[in-house]
mmCIF file of C-alpha atoms in Angstrom:
data_model
loop_
_atom_site.group_PDB
_atom_site.id
_atom_site.type_symbol
_atom_site.label_atom_id
_atom_site.label_comp_id
_atom_site.label_asym_id
_atom_site.label_seq_id
_atom_site.Cartn_x
_atom_site.Cartn_y
_atom_site.Cartn_z
ATOM 1 C CA MET T 1 116.925 43.413 39.809
ATOM 2 C CA ASP T 2 118.272 42.078 43.081
ATOM 3 C CA ILE T 3 115.929 42.322 46.062
ATOM 4 C CA ARG T 4 117.585 44.573 48.632
ATOM 5 C CA ALA T 5 116.604 45.869 52.054
ATOM 6 C CA SER T 6 114.888 48.902 50.515
ATOM 7 C CA THR T 7 113.115 47.080 47.658
ATOM 8 C CA VAL T 8 109.385 47.755 47.341
ATOM 9 C CA LEU T 9 107.607 45.407 44.928
ATOM 10 C CA PRO T 10 104.210 46.072 43.318
ATOM 11 C CA ALA T 11 101.048 45.530 45.377
ATOM 12 C CA LYS T 12 97.641 47.072 45.923
ATOM 13 C CA ARG T 13 98.140 49.064 49.125
ATOM 14 C CA GLU T 14 95.472 50.881 51.076
ATOM 15 C CA ASP T 15 95.288 52.613 54.412
ATOM 16 C CA ILE T 16 92.745 50.958 56.686
ATOM 17 C CA GLU T 17 91.150 51.518 60.075
ATOM 18 C CA LEU T 18 90.194 48.861 62.601
ATOM 19 C CA ASN T 19 87.428 49.411 65.144
ATOM 20 C CA THR T 20 87.737 47.684 68.502
ATOM 21 C CA ALA T 21 84.924 46.396 70.683
ATOM 22 C CA ASP T 22 85.919 48.907 73.370
ATOM 23 C CA GLY T 23 85.466 51.864 71.028
ATOM 24 C CA LEU T 24 88.941 52.645 69.668
ATOM 25 C CA THR T 25 90.080 53.279 66.092
ATOM 26 C CA LEU T 26 93.385 51.702 65.098
ATOM 27 C CA VAL T 27 95.352 52.698 61.999
ATOM 28 C CA GLY T 28 96.843 50.202 59.586
ATOM 29 C CA GLU T 29 97.614 49.183 56.030
ATOM 30 C CA LEU T 30 96.553 46.277 53.837
ATOM 31 C CA ALA T 31 98.794 45.137 50.985
ATOM 32 C CA LEU T 32 97.280 42.767 48.411
ATOM 33 C CA PRO T 33 98.675 40.977 45.357
ATOM 34 C CA GLU T 34 98.161 43.025 42.208
ATOM 35 C CA GLY T 35 97.214 40.107 40.036
ATOM 36 C CA GLY T 36 94.310 38.479 41.851
ATOM 37 C CA SER T 37 93.071 37.003 45.097
ATOM 38 C CA PRO T 38 95.612 36.207 47.808
ATOM 39 C CA ALA T 39 96.402 32.627 48.711
ATOM 40 C CA ALA T 40 96.463 33.482 52.420
ATOM 41 C CA THR T 41 96.677 36.431 54.798
ATOM 42 C CA LEU T 42 99.302 37.535 57.296
ATOM 43 C CA ILE T 43 98.035 39.541 60.264
ATOM 44 C CA CYS T 44 101.122 41.193 61.726
ATOM 45 C CA LEU T 45 101.472 41.900 65.450
ATOM 46 C CA HIS T 46 104.371 44.243 66.103
ATOM 47 C CA PRO T 47 107.026 44.418 68.843
ATOM 48 C CA LEU T 48 106.695 46.335 72.117
ATOM 49 C CA PRO T 49 105.547 49.915 71.419
ATOM 50 C CA THR T 50 107.240 51.250 74.558
ATOM 51 C CA HIS T 51 110.546 50.141 73.002
ATOM 52 C CA GLY T 52 109.926 51.435 69.471
ATOM 53 C CA GLY T 53 107.773 48.614 68.101
ATOM 54 C CA MET T 54 105.121 49.553 65.538
ATOM 55 C CA MET T 55 103.547 48.376 62.290
ATOM 56 C CA ASP T 56 106.637 49.641 60.411
ATOM 57 C CA SER T 57 109.094 47.516 62.401
ATOM 58 C CA HIS T 58 111.432 46.414 59.648
ATOM 59 C CA VAL T 59 110.626 42.707 59.205
ATOM 60 C CA LEU T 60 106.892 43.405 59.066
ATOM 61 C CA ARG T 61 107.369 46.316 56.680
ATOM 62 C CA LYS T 62 109.527 44.174 54.390
ATOM 63 C CA ALA T 63 106.897 41.434 54.461
ATOM 64 C CA SER T 64 104.371 43.967 53.162
ATOM 65 C CA TYR T 65 106.848 45.224 50.542
ATOM 66 C CA ARG T 66 107.667 41.766 49.139
ATOM 67 C CA LEU T 67 105.220 39.003 49.939
ATOM 68 C CA PRO T 68 102.144 40.201 48.003
ATOM 69 C CA ALA T 69 104.245 40.086 44.824
ATOM 70 C CA LEU T 70 106.480 37.112 45.600
ATOM 71 C CA ALA T 71 104.096 34.787 47.453
ATOM 72 C CA ASP T 72 100.520 35.926 46.652
ATOM 73 C CA LEU T 73 99.944 36.870 50.287
ATOM 74 C CA ALA T 74 97.808 39.626 51.769
ATOM 75 C CA VAL T 75 99.698 41.469 54.509
ATOM 76 C CA LEU T 76 97.710 43.360 57.134
ATOM 77 C CA ARG T 77 99.736 45.563 59.494
ATOM 78 C CA PHE T 78 98.385 47.893 62.145
ATOM 79 C CA ASN T 79 99.391 49.882 65.202
ATOM 80 C CA THR T 80 98.049 48.517 68.458
ATOM 81 C CA ARG T 81 96.419 50.961 70.879
ATOM 82 C CA GLY T 82 98.495 54.042 71.604
ATOM 83 C CA THR T 83 101.154 53.173 69.021
ATOM 84 C CA THR T 84 102.517 55.631 66.444
ATOM 85 C CA SER T 85 104.144 55.165 63.038
ATOM 86 C CA ASP T 86 104.229 57.131 59.772
ATOM 87 C CA ARG T 87 100.675 55.895 59.156
ATOM 88 C CA GLY T 88 99.494 57.711 62.291
ATOM 89 C CA THR T 89 98.619 56.981 65.895
ATOM 90 C CA SER T 90 96.055 54.442 67.041
ATOM 91 C CA GLN T 91 93.658 55.626 69.703
ATOM 92 C CA GLY T 92 93.955 54.496 73.296
ATOM 93 C CA ALA T 93 96.988 53.717 75.425
ATOM 94 C CA PHE T 94 99.365 50.788 75.770
ATOM 95 C CA ASP T 95 97.843 48.249 78.171
ATOM 96 C CA GLU T 96 100.624 45.713 78.826
ATOM 97 C CA GLY T 97 99.034 43.207 76.438
ATOM 98 C CA GLU T 98 95.649 43.031 78.166
ATOM 99 C CA GLY T 99 93.432 45.590 76.402
ATOM 100 C CA GLU T 100 95.262 44.628 73.222
ATOM 101 C CA ARG T 101 93.042 41.540 73.105
ATOM 102 C CA PHE T 102 90.473 43.846 71.472
ATOM 103 C CA ASP T 103 93.056 44.963 68.904
ATOM 104 C CA VAL T 104 93.770 41.387 67.833
ATOM 105 C CA ALA T 105 90.033 40.695 67.632
ATOM 106 C CA ALA T 106 89.477 43.822 65.523
ATOM 107 C CA ALA T 107 92.121 42.713 63.017
ATOM 108 C CA LEU T 108 90.551 39.267 62.722
ATOM 109 C CA GLU T 109 87.104 40.805 62.353
ATOM 110 C CA TYR T 110 88.415 43.028 59.542
ATOM 111 C CA ALA T 111 89.918 40.026 57.771
ATOM 112 C CA ASP T 112 86.668 38.102 58.092
ATOM 113 C CA PHE T 113 84.454 40.979 56.920
ATOM 114 C CA HIS T 114 86.686 41.662 53.914
ATOM 115 C CA ASP T 115 86.960 37.982 52.928
ATOM 116 C CA LEU T 116 90.707 37.827 53.401
ATOM 117 C CA PRO T 117 91.491 34.112 53.149
ATOM 118 C CA ARG T 118 93.285 31.795 55.576
ATOM 119 C CA PRO T 119 94.583 34.287 58.147
ATOM 120 C CA TRP T 120 97.827 33.476 59.926
ATOM 121 C CA LEU T 121 99.141 35.509 62.832
ATOM 122 C CA VAL T 122 102.732 36.707 62.552
ATOM 123 C CA GLY T 123 103.866 38.086 65.893
ATOM 124 C CA TRP T 124 107.253 39.570 66.705
ATOM 125 C CA SER T 125 108.457 39.785 70.324
ATOM 126 C CA PHE T 126 105.551 41.498 72.188
ATOM 127 C CA GLY T 127 103.392 40.543 69.203
ATOM 128 C CA THR T 128 104.059 36.861 69.925
ATOM 129 C CA GLU T 129 102.553 37.343 73.380
ATOM 130 C CA LEU T 130 99.405 38.818 71.820
ATOM 131 C CA ALA T 131 99.197 35.908 69.385
ATOM 132 C CA LEU T 132 99.526 33.289 72.103
ATOM 133 C CA LYS T 133 97.176 34.988 74.573
ATOM 134 C CA TRP T 134 94.479 36.330 72.256
ATOM 135 C CA GLY T 135 94.885 34.626 68.873
ATOM 136 C CA ARG T 136 92.969 31.427 69.520
ATOM 137 C CA ASP T 137 90.128 32.297 67.181
ATOM 138 C CA PRO T 138 88.436 29.776 64.848
ATOM 139 C CA LEU T 139 89.457 31.936 61.873
ATOM 140 C CA VAL T 140 93.165 31.575 62.635
ATOM 141 C CA GLN T 141 94.996 28.957 60.592
ATOM 142 C CA GLY T 142 98.137 29.092 62.728
ATOM 143 C CA ALA T 143 100.738 31.430 64.189
ATOM 144 C CA ILE T 144 104.368 32.208 63.438
ATOM 145 C CA LEU T 145 106.316 33.694 66.328
ATOM 146 C CA LEU T 146 109.461 35.762 65.768
ATOM 147 C CA SER T 147 111.728 36.075 68.825
ATOM 148 C CA PRO T 148 109.123 34.956 71.385
ATOM 149 C CA PRO T 149 110.132 36.105 74.895
ATOM 150 C CA LEU T 150 107.457 34.034 76.680
ATOM 151 C CA ARG T 151 107.124 36.590 79.453
ATOM 152 C CA ARG T 152 103.542 37.844 79.352
ATOM 153 C CA ALA T 153 102.478 34.585 77.685
ATOM 154 C CA THR T 154 102.549 31.832 80.289
ATOM 155 C CA ASP T 155 102.534 28.044 80.342
ATOM 156 C CA ALA T 156 98.762 28.286 80.673
ATOM 157 C CA ASP T 157 98.646 30.128 77.335
ATOM 158 C CA LEU T 158 100.848 27.454 75.775
ATOM 159 C CA ASP T 159 98.571 24.741 77.147
ATOM 160 C CA ALA T 160 95.562 26.555 75.710
ATOM 161 C CA TRP T 161 97.273 26.720 72.306
ATOM 162 C CA ALA T 162 98.019 23.005 72.523
ATOM 163 C CA GLU T 163 94.306 22.401 72.998
ATOM 164 C CA PHE T 164 93.527 24.866 70.183
ATOM 165 C CA GLY T 165 95.433 22.511 67.909
ATOM 166 C CA ARG T 166 96.522 24.948 65.203
ATOM 167 C CA PRO T 167 100.114 25.038 63.923
ATOM 168 C CA LEU T 168 102.610 27.075 65.925
ATOM 169 C CA VAL T 169 106.068 27.912 64.580
ATOM 170 C CA ALA T 170 108.636 29.748 66.713
ATOM 171 C CA LEU T 171 111.662 31.301 64.979
ATOM 172 C CA VAL T 172 114.211 31.734 67.745
ATOM 173 C CA PRO T 173 117.507 33.615 67.261
ATOM 174 C CA GLU T 174 120.672 31.902 68.460
ATOM 175 C CA PHE T 175 121.652 35.048 70.370
ATOM 176 C CA ASP T 176 118.224 36.255 71.481
ATOM 177 C CA ASP T 177 118.115 38.606 74.473
ATOM 178 C CA TYR T 178 115.195 36.796 76.152
ATOM 179 C CA LEU T 179 114.723 33.217 74.963
ATOM 180 C CA ARG T 180 117.275 31.118 73.091
ATOM 181 C CA PRO T 181 116.664 27.928 71.111
ATOM 182 C CA GLU T 182 117.502 25.355 73.777
ATOM 183 C CA GLU T 183 115.203 26.911 76.379
ATOM 184 C CA ALA T 184 112.570 27.534 73.706
ATOM 185 C CA GLU T 185 112.543 23.820 72.864
ATOM 186 C CA GLN T 186 111.808 23.082 76.509
ATOM 187 C CA ARG T 187 109.129 25.740 76.911
ATOM 188 C CA PHE T 188 107.298 24.926 73.680
ATOM 189 C CA SER T 189 107.386 21.171 74.374
ATOM 190 C CA ARG T 190 104.023 21.732 76.080
ATOM 191 C CA VAL T 191 102.518 22.263 72.614
ATOM 192 C CA PRO T 192 102.683 18.993 70.646
ATOM 193 C CA GLN T 193 102.149 20.728 67.299
ATOM 194 C CA ALA T 194 104.742 23.441 67.947
ATOM 195 C CA GLU T 195 107.910 23.651 65.868
ATOM 196 C CA VAL T 196 110.935 25.573 67.131
ATOM 197 C CA VAL T 197 113.368 26.763 64.457
ATOM 198 C CA GLY T 198 116.673 27.995 65.827
ATOM 199 C CA VAL T 199 118.336 30.551 63.557
ATOM 200 C CA GLU T 200 122.118 30.491 63.735
ATOM 201 C CA GLY T 201 123.781 33.867 64.231
ATOM 202 C CA ALA T 202 120.531 35.812 64.548
ATOM 203 C CA LYS T 203 119.625 38.274 67.302
ATOM 204 C CA HIS T 204 116.284 39.442 68.687
ATOM 205 C CA LEU T 205 115.850 42.281 66.167
ATOM 206 C CA TRP T 206 116.710 40.235 63.035
ATOM 207 C CA VAL T 207 119.025 42.976 61.786
ATOM 208 C CA GLY T 208 120.586 42.221 58.404
ATOM 209 C CA GLU T 209 119.139 41.193 55.062
ATOM 210 C CA PRO T 210 120.232 37.511 55.388
ATOM 211 C CA TYR T 211 118.097 37.135 58.532
ATOM 212 C CA VAL T 212 115.123 38.937 57.012
ATOM 213 C CA ARG T 213 115.246 36.501 54.099
ATOM 214 C CA ILE T 214 115.336 33.534 56.473
ATOM 215 C CA VAL T 215 112.285 34.846 58.344
ATOM 216 C CA LEU T 216 110.262 35.584 55.201
ATOM 217 C CA ASN T 217 111.130 32.208 53.686
ATOM 218 C CA GLU T 218 110.107 30.359 56.857
ATOM 219 C CA ILE T 219 106.794 32.247 56.878
ATOM 220 C CA VAL T 220 106.074 31.447 53.223
ATOM 221 C CA LYS T 221 107.038 27.769 53.653
ATOM 222 C CA ARG T 222 104.194 27.435 56.171
ATOM 223 C CA VAL T 223 101.584 29.747 54.723
ATOM 224 C CA ASN T 224 101.951 29.230 50.949
ATOM 225 C CA PRO T 225 104.577 26.511 50.423
ATOM 226 C CA SER T 226 104.238 26.528 46.631
ATOM 227 C CA ALA T 227 105.857 29.995 46.624
ATOM 228 C CA ALA T 228 108.951 28.885 48.561
ATOM 229 C CA PRO T 229 111.823 29.446 48.375
ATOM 230 C CA LEU T 230 111.479 33.123 47.654
ATOM 231 C CA PRO T 231 113.535 34.523 44.775
ATOM 232 C CA THR T 232 116.396 36.887 45.539
ATOM 233 C CA ALA T 233 115.895 38.851 42.326
ATOM 234 C CA VAL T 234 112.965 39.888 40.130
#
């Protein structure tokens, strides 16, 4: 069977709730490999909720549909404060990336409490800002940034990540609306361990199965390299 945009592969899926330090309940889902313990964990931080971003944004949803089965990864997705998807609405209100620091912390706390191994942050657009600003936790193995705009996240946040020392991979579309590969190379040069991967032909929203496959393969190459490249059929 060819893997298509709508393919959902087997996994153990459960609805979860995250509890923030400032008293909110966030809704989410955890997808685990059916056959045993995961090799690593992806904590997904979605695009801007005021522009339709949510835990079901298509690249993150497809990661949860495929990577537990294809790469032995746990995939944790959740709605940040005030965000709605089919799973439901998280309590609270959008806070321009500031109050969301508690949302990132709650996801990491959940991963720690439930013994989810080797958590990596996977942020997309607004989610990359949350990763850079609030993801510098000792639990975090590294971060993968999809279409980073570098607007809310500043040079000071990049400098702090440089000091943090964990891997940082930025997947930057050739035709991104906010930050394109050449400028991204300059901006991320502040982080010695950062890697910028320009993706030819891609746009900010990664529309199209070929671009989704590129993104998922780049994630797996960093997080569980023995599972790369991902198969295109099962």
